[in-house]
Every structure is written in C-alpha cells, then in structure tokens.
PDB file of C-alpha atoms in Angstrom:
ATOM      1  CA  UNK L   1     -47.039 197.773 124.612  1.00 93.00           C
ATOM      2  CA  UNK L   2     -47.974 197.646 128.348  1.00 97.00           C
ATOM      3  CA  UNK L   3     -46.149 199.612 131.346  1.00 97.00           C
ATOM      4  CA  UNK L   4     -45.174 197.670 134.289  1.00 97.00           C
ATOM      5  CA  UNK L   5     -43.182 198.084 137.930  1.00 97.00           C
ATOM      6  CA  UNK L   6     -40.425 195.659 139.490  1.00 98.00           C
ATOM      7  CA  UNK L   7     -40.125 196.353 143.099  1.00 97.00           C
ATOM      8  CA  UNK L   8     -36.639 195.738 144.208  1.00 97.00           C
ATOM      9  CA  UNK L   9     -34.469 196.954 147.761  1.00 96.00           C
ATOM     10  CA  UNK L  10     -32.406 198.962 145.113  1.00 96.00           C
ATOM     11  CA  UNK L  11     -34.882 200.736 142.996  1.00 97.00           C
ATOM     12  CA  UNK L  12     -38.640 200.909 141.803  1.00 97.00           C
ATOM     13  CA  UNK L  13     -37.877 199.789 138.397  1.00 98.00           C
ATOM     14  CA  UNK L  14     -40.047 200.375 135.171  1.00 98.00           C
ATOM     15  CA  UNK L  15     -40.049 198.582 132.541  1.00 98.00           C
ATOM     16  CA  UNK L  16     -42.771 198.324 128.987  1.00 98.00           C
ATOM     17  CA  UNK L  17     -43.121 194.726 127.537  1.00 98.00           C
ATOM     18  CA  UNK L  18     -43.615 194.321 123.975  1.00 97.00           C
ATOM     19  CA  UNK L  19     -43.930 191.995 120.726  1.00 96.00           C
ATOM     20  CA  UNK L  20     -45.471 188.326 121.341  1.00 94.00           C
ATOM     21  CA  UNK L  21     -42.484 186.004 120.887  1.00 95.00           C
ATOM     22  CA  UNK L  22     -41.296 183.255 122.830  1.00 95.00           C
ATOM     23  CA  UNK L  23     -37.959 184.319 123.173  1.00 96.00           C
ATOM     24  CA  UNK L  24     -36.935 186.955 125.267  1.00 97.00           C
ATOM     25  CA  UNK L  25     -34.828 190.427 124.518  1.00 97.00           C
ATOM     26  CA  UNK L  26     -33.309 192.853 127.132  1.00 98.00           C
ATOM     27  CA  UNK L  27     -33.304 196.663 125.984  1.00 98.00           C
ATOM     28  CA  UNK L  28     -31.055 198.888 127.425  1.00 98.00           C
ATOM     29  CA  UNK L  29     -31.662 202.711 125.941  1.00 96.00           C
ATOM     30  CA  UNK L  30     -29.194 205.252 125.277  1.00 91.00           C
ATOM     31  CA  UNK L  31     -28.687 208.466 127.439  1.00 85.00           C
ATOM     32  CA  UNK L  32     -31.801 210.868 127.581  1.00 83.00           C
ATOM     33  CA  UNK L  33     -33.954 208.252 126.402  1.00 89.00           C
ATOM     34  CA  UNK L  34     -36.520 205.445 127.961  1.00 94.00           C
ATOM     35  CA  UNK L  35     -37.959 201.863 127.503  1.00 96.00           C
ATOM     36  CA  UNK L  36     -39.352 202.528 124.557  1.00 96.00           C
ATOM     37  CA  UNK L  37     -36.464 203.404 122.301  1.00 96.00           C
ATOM     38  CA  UNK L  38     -36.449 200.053 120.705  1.00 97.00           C
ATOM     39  CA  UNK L  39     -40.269 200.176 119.986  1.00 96.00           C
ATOM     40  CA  UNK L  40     -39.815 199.856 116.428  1.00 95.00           C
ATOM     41  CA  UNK L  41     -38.555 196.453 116.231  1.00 95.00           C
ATOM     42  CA  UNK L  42     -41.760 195.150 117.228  1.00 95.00           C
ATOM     43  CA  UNK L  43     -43.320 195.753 113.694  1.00 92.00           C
ATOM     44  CA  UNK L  44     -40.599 193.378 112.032  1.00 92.00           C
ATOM     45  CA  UNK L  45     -39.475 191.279 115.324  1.00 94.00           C
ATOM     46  CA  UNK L  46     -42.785 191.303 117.672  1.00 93.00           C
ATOM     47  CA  UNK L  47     -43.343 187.713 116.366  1.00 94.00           C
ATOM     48  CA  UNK L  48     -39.880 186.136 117.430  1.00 94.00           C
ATOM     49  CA  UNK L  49     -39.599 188.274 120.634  1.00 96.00           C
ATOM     50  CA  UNK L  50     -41.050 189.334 123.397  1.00 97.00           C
ATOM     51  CA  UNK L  51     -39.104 192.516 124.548  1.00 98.00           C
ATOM     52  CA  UNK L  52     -38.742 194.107 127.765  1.00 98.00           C
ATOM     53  CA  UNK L  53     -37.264 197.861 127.586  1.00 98.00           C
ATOM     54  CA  UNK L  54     -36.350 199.347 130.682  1.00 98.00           C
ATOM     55  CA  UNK L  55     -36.047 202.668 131.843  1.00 97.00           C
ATOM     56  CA  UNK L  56     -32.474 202.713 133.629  1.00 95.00           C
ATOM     57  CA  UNK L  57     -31.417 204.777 136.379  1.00 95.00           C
ATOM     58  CA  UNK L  58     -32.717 208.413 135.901  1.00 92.00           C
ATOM     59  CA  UNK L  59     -34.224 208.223 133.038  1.00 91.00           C
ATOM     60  CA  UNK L  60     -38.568 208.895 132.805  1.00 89.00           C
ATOM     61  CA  UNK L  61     -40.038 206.754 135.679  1.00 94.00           C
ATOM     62  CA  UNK L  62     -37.382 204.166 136.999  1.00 96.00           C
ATOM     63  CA  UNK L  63     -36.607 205.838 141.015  1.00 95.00           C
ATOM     64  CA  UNK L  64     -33.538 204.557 142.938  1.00 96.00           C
ATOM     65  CA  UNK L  65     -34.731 203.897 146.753  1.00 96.00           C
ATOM     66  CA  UNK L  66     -32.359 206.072 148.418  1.00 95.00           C
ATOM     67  CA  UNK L  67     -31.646 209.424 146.198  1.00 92.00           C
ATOM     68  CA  UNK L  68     -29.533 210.498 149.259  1.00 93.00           C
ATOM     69  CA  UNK L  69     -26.324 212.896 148.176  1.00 87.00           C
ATOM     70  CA  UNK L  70     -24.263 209.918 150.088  1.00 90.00           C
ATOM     71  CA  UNK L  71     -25.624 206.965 148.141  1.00 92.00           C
ATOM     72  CA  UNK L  72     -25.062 208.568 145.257  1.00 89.00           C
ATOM     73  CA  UNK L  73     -21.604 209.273 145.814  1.00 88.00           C
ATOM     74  CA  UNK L  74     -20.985 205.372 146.928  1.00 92.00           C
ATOM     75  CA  UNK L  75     -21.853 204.654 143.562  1.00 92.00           C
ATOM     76  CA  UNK L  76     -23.787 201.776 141.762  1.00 95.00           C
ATOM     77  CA  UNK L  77     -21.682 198.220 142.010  1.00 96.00           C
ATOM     78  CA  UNK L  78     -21.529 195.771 139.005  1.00 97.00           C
ATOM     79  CA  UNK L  79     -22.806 193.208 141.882  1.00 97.00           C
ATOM     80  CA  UNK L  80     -25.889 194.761 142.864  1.00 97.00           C
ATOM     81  CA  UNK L  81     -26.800 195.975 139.786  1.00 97.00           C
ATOM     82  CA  UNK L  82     -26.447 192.128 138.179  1.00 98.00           C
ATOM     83  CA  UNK L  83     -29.008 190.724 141.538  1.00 98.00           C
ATOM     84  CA  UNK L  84     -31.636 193.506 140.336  1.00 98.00           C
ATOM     85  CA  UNK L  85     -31.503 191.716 137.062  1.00 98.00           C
ATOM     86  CA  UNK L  86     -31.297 188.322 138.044  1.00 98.00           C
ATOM     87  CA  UNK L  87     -33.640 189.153 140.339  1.00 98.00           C
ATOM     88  CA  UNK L  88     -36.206 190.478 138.030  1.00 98.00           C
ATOM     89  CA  UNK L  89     -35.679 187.593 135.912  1.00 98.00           C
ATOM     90  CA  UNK L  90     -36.771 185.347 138.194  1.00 97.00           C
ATOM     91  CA  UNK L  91     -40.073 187.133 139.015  1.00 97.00           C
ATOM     92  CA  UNK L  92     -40.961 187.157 135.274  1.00 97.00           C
ATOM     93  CA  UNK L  93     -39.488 183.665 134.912  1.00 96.00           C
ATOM     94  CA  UNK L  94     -36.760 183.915 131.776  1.00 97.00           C
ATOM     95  CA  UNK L  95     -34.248 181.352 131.862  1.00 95.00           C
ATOM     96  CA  UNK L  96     -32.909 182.556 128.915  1.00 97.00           C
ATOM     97  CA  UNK L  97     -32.509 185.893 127.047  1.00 98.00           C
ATOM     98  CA  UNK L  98     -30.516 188.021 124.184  1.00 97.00           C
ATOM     99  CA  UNK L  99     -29.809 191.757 124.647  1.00 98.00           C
ATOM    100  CA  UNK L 100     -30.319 194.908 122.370  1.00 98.00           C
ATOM    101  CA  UNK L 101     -28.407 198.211 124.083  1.00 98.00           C
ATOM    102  CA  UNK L 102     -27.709 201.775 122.558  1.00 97.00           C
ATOM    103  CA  UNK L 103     -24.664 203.898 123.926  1.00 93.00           C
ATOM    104  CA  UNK L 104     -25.050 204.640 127.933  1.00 91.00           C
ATOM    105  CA  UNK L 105     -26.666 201.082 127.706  1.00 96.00           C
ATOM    106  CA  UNK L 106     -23.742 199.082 126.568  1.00 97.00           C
ATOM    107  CA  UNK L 107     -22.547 199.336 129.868  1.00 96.00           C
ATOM    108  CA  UNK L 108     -25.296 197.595 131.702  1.00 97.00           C
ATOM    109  CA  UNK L 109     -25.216 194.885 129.326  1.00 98.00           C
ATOM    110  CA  UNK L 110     -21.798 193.974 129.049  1.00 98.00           C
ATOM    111  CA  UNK L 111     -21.627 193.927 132.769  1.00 98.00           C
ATOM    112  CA  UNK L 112     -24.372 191.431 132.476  1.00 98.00           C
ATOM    113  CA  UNK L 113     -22.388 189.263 130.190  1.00 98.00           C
ATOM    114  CA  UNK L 114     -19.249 189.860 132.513  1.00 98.00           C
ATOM    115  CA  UNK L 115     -20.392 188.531 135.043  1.00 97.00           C
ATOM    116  CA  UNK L 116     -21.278 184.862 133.518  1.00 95.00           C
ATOM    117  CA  UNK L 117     -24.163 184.918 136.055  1.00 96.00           C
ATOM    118  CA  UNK L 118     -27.029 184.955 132.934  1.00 97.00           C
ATOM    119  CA  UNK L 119     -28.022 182.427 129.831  1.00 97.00           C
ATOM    120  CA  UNK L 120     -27.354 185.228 127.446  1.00 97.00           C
ATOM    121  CA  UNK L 121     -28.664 183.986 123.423  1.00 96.00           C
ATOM    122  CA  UNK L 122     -26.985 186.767 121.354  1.00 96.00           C
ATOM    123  CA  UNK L 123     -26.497 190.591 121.802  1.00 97.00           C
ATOM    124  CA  UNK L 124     -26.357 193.659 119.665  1.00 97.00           C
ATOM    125  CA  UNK L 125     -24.658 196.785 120.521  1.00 97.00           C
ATOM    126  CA  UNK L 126     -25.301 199.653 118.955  1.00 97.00           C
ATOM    127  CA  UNK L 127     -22.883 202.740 119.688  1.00 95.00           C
ATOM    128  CA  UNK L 128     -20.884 200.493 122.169  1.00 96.00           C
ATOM    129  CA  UNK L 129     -19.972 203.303 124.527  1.00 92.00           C
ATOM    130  CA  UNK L 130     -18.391 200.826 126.703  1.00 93.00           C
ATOM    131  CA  UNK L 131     -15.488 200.489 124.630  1.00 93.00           C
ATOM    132  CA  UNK L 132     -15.041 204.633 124.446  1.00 82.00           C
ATOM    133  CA  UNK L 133     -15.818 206.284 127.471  1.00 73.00           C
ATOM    134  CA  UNK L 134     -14.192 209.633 127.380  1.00 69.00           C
ATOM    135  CA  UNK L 135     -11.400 210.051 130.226  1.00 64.00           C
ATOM    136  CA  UNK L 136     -13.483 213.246 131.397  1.00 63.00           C
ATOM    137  CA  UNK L 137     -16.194 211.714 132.307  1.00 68.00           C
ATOM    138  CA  UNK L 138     -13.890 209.614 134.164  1.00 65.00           C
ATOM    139  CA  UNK L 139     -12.579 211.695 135.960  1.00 62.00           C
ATOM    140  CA  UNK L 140     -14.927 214.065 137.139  1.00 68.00           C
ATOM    141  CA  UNK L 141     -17.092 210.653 138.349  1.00 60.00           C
ATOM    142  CA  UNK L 142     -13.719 209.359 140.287  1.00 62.00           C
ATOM    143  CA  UNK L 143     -12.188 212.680 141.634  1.00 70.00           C
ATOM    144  CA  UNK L 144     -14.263 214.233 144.329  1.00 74.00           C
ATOM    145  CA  UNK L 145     -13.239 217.537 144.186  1.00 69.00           C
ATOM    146  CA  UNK L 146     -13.849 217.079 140.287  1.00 70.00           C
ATOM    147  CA  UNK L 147     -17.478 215.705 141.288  1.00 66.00           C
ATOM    148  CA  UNK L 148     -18.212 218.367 143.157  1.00 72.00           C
ATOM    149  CA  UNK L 149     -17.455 220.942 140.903  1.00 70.00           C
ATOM    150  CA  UNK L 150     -18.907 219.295 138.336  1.00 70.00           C
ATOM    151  CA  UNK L 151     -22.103 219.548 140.342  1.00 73.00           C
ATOM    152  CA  UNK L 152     -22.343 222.512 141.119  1.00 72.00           C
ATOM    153  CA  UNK L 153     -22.147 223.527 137.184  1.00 73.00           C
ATOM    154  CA  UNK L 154     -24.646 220.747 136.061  1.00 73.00           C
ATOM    155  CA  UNK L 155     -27.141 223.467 137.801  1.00 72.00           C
ATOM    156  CA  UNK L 156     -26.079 226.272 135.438  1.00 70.00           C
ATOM    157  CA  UNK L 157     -26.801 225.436 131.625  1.00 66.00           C
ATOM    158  CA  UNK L 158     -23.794 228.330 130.945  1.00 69.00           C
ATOM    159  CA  UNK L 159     -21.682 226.610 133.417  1.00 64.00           C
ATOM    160  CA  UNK L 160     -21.789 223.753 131.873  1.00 64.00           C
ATOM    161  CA  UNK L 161     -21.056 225.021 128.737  1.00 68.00           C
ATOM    162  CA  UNK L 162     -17.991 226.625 130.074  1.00 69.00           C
ATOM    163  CA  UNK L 163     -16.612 223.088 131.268  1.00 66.00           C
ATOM    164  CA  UNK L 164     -17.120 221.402 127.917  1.00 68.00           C
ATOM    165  CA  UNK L 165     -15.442 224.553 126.053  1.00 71.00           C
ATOM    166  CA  UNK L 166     -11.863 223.676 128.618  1.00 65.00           C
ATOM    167  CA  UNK L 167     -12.547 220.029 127.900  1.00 66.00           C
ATOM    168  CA  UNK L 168     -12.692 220.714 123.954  1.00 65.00           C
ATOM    169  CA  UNK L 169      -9.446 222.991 124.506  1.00 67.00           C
ATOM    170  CA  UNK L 170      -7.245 220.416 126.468  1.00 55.00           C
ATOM    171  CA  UNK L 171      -8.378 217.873 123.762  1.00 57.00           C
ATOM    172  CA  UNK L 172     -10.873 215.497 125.447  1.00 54.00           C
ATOM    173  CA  UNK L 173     -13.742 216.297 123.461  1.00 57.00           C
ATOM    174  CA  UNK L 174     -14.142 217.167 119.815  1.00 59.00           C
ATOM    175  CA  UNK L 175     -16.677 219.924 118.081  1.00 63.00           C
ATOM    176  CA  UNK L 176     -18.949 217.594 117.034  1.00 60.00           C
ATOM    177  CA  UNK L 177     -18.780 215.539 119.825  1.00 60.00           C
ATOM    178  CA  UNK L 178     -19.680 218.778 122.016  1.00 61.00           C
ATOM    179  CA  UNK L 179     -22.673 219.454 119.714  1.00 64.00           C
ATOM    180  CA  UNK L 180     -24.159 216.094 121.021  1.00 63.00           C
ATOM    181  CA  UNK L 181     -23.009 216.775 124.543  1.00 66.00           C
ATOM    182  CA  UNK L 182     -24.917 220.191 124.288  1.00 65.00           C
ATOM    183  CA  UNK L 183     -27.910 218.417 122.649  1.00 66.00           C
ATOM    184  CA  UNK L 184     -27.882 215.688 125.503  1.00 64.00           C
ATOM    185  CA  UNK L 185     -27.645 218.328 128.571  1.00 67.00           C
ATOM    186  CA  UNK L 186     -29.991 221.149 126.956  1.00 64.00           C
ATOM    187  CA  UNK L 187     -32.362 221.519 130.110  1.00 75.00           C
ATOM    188  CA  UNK L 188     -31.526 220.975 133.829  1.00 73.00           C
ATOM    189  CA  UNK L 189     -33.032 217.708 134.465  1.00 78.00           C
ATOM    190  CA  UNK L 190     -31.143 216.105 131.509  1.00 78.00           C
ATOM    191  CA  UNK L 191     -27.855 217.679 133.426  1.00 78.00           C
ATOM    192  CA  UNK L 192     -28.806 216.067 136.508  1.00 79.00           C
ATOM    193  CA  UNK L 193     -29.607 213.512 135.307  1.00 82.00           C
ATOM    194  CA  UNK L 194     -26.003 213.582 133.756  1.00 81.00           C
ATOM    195  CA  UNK L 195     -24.626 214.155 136.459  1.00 83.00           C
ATOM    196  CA  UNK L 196     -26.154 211.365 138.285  1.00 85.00           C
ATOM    197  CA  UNK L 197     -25.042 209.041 136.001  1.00 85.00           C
ATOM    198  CA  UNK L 198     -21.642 209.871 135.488  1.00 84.00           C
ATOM    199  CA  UNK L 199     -21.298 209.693 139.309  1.00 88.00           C
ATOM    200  CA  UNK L 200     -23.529 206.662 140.588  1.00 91.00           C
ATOM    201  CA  UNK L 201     -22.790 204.457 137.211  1.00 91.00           C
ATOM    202  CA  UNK L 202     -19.097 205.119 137.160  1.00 90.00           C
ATOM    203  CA  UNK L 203     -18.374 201.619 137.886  1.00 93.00           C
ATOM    204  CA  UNK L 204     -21.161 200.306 135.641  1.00 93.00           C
ATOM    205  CA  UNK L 205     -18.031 199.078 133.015  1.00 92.00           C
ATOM    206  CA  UNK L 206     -17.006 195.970 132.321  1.00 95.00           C
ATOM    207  CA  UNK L 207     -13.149 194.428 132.963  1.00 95.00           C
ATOM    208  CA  UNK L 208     -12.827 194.051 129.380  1.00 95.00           C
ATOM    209  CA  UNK L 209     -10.425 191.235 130.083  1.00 96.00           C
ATOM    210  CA  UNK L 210     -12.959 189.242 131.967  1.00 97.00           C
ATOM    211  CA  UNK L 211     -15.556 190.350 129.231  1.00 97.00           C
ATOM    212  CA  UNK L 212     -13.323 188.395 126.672  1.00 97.00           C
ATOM    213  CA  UNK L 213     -13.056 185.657 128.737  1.00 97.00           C
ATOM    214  CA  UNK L 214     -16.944 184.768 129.193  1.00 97.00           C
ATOM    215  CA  UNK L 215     -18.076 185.304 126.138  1.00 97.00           C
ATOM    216  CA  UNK L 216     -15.830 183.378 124.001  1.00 97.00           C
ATOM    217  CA  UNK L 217     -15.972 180.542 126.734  1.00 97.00           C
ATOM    218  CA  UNK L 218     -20.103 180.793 126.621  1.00 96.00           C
ATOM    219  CA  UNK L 219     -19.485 181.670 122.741  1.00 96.00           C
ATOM    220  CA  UNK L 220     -21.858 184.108 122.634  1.00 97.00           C
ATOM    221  CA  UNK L 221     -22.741 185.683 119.623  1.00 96.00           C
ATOM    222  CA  UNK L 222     -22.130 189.494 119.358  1.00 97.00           C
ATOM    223  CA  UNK L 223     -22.758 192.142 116.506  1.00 96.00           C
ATOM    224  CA  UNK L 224     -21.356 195.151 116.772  1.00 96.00           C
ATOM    225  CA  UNK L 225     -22.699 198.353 114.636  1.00 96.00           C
ATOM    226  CA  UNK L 226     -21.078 201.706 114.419  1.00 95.00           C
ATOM    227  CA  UNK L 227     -22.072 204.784 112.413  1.00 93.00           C
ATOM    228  CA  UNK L 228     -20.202 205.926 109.942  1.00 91.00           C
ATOM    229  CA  UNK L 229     -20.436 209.524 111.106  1.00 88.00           C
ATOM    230  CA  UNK L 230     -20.907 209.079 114.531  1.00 87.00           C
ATOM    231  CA  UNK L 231     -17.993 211.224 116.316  1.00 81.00           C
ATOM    232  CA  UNK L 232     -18.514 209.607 119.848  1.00 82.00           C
ATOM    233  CA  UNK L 233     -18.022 206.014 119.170  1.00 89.00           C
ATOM    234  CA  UNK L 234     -16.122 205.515 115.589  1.00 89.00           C
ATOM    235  CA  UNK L 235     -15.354 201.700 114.278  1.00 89.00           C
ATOM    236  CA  UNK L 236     -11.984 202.451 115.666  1.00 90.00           C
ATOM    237  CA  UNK L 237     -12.751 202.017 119.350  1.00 91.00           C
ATOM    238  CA  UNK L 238     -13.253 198.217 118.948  1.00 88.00           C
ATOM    239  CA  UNK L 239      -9.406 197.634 118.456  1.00 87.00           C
ATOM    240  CA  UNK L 240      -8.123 194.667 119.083  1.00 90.00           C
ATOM    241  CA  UNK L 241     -10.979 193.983 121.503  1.00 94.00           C
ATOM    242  CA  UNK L 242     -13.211 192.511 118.373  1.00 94.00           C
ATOM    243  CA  UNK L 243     -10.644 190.338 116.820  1.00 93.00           C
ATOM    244  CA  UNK L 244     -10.128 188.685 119.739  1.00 95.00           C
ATOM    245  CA  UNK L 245     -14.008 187.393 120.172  1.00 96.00           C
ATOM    246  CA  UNK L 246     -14.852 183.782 118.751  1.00 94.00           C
ATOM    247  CA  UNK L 247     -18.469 185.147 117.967  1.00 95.00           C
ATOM    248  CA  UNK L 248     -18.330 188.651 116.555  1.00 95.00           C
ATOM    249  CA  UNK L 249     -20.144 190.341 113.070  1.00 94.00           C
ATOM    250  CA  UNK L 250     -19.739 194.077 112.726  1.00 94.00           C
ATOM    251  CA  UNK L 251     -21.377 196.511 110.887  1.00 93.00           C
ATOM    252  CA  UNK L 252     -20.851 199.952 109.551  1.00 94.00           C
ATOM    253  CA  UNK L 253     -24.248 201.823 109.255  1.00 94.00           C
ATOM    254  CA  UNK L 254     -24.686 204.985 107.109  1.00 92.00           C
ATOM    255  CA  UNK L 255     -25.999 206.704 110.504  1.00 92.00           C
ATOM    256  CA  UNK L 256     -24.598 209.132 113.177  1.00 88.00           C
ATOM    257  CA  UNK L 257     -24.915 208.774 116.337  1.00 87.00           C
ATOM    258  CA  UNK L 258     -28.097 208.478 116.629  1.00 87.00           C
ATOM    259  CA  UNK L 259     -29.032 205.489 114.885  1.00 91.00           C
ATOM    260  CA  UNK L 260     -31.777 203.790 116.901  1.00 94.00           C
ATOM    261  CA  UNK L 261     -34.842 204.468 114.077  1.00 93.00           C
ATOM    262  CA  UNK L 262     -37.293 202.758 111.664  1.00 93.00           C
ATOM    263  CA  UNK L 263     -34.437 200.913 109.755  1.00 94.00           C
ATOM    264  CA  UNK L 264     -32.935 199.346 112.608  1.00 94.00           C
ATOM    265  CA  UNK L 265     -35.111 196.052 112.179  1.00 92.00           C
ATOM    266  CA  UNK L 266     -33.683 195.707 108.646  1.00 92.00           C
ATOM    267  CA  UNK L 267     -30.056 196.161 109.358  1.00 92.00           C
ATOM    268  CA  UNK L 268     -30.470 193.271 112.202  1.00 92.00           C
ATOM    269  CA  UNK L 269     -31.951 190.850 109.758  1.00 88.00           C
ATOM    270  CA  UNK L 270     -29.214 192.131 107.321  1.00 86.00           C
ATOM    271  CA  UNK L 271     -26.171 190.980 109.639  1.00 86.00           C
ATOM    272  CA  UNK L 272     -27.914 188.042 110.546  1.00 82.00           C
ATOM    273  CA  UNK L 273     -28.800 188.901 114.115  1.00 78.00           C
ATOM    274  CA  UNK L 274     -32.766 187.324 113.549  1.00 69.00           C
ATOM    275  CA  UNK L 275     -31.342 184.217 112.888  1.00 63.00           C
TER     276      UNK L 275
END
C-alpha cells in the first residue's frame, strides 16, 4: 500500500493505492473511517484490482481548500464534487473503473453513477446509506437555525447526547441506532467532523429517479448487501428502488452494521461480484 496526494482547486485530496490488477476499483469508506477500510480485499482481490481508497472530506488527511464557516455552509455540489473525480481520473489515467462504498460512502458513489459522466464496470454497496438517510440529519443540515444549534452542541459531548435522547423520543432514531450514533461521535473531532458532514455533504445524494435511469440505460451491474442486524440500514430500505434495476444481486450478510472485515472478500466472490 502506498500514500499519495491529488491537488485539486477544491481540496488536497489523499488517497492509498493498493493490489496490482489491471482493473481499477474506487473505495469510498464509511463515517469515522479512512482509505484504508477496504485493505483487506487486497489479500483475495490484489491480483484483479488495483484499488484506490480515498480519504473523503474530513476524515484522517484529505483538507478542503477553504475550511471557512461560509463555505461550509454553501455546501458541497454533486457538480463539483463529480469534476474532482473526473478530474483525478484523468491525472492517473482510468478510463474505466468499478466502485466498492460503505455507508456515508454510498453517497459519493451513487452521485458518481448519477451523473452518467463515468465508465462505471460494476459497484458494491455495502450499508447503502443513500437509500436511508434519517430525516434528522436532514434537517438539521437544511434548516439554519437547526445548523446552528446543532453546532454549537457538536462542541459538548453531553450536548450532544441530549439532542439524540429528543430525537430517540420524537421517533427519528431508535436505541440501537443511538448506540452507533454515540459510538460514531465519542470524541470532539469525530463530532465535528459530523457536523461537517452533515452540513457541507447535505446535497451529496443522488435523485434516485435519475439514479434509475442511468444505470439501467448503462446496465450497470449493482450488488447490494445489508446486515441482518444492522439497525441503520435494514433490507427494507431498498423498496421498490431494487426491483426496478435491470442489473441488481442482493445479499443478506450475518453482520451488523459494521460489516467491512476479513470476510468481506469471500462474500463478493460468493454473489458473484469477482466475476
């Protein structure tokens, strides 16, 4: 595994490049994570693919440009982010490219397959968060009173706390999907960082609409996999989304939430996905 830097207008983007393949796969990590989540494929995959994992926006050593309150509050647009990848493709020259992406990172890649701007192979999505976004999170990234607020108690672990407890009470959020939430915002950069995300990403999410549209036109293939006793992101969330893709294989993993480990390589080449 090496450690590399894309330069861009929009951000000083890292990035680790692994396996010796001569295809290409895009990794896009789950909240509090980094580039290397998806390390462990290389064992089982490394000779198919070469991978690139990225670090996305506030996570270890990725750095927008401009961290100014007011940028951040502008928010992150599906356009720009799509140029930063197209135009990091063309520095490392892929043409062509499939796409492995945990929870937060289902969002960045279905808004690369949205916008029928890439030659996209096959994808997995693990934990497709896209398809579930809580309305809170919605909200307090869309309502700037809500935002602000919801700064001001990202700064206060107890705080914070407090605003998931009236969240769990008016029904938005589950216990054991607050357990997670804890887990996730435990220290005061990963509630930042939280809070950076749900503001500056909060249009990061695909039309799903226009979503349908290009990839059962490009008939792309996609495979789906949800835990079994994951609370965030349960089978159900696909709906009628899934049966209406040409391309589509899901899977139901005996995993929580947290199911990016060192059987992930074998439930790929179970559903087919190395193929």
């Amino acid at each position: 595994m090496t450690s590399h830097f894309f330069d861009h207008p929009l951000a000083h983007l890292h990035y680790y490049r692994f396996g010796r393949g001569e295809k290409v796969m895009l990794c896009f990590h789950g909240y509090g994570m980094h580039g290397r989540q998806f390390r462990m494929l290389e064992s089982q995959l490394g000779d198919q693919y070469c991978f690139y994992g990225f670090d996305l926006f506030f996570h270890e050593q990725t750095v927008l440009k401009d961290m100014s309150p007011a940028h951040l509050k502008k928010g992150l647009s599906k356009d720009a982010f799509c140029a930063l990848i197209q135009n990091f493709c063309e520095a490392e020259g892929i043409r062509n490219f499939s796409v492995i992406a945990y929870s937060l990172g289902t969002n960045y890649a279905m808004v690369l397959a949205e916008s029928g701007r890439f030659s996209i192979e096959r994808m997995a999505l693990l934990a497709p968060a896209f398809l579930g976004i809580p309305p809170v999170f919605h909200l307090l990234g869309h309502q700037p009173i809500l935002n602000s607020l919801f700064r001001q108690l990202c700064r206060s672990k107890y705080a914070l706390h407090w605003l998931l407890a009236i969240a769990k009470n008016l029904k938005m959020t589950d216990e054991d999907n607050q357990q997670i939430l804890k887990k996730e915002m435990a220290t005061r950069e990963l509630r930042m960082a939280f809070y950076y995300s749900v503001t500056y990403l909060r249009f990061l999410r695909p039309d799903l609409e226009t979503l349908k549209k290009e990839l059962n036109t490009r008939e792309i293939p996609v495979f789906f996999f949800f835990g079994k006793k994951d609370p965030l992101f349960p089978p159900s969330i696909g709906g009628d989304f899934l049966l209406s893709l040409v391309r589509v294989r899901t899977q139901l993993l005996e995993e929580g939430h947290d199911m990016v480990n060192e059987k992930l390589a074998g439930y790929l080449k179970e559903i087919g996905y190395d193929h």
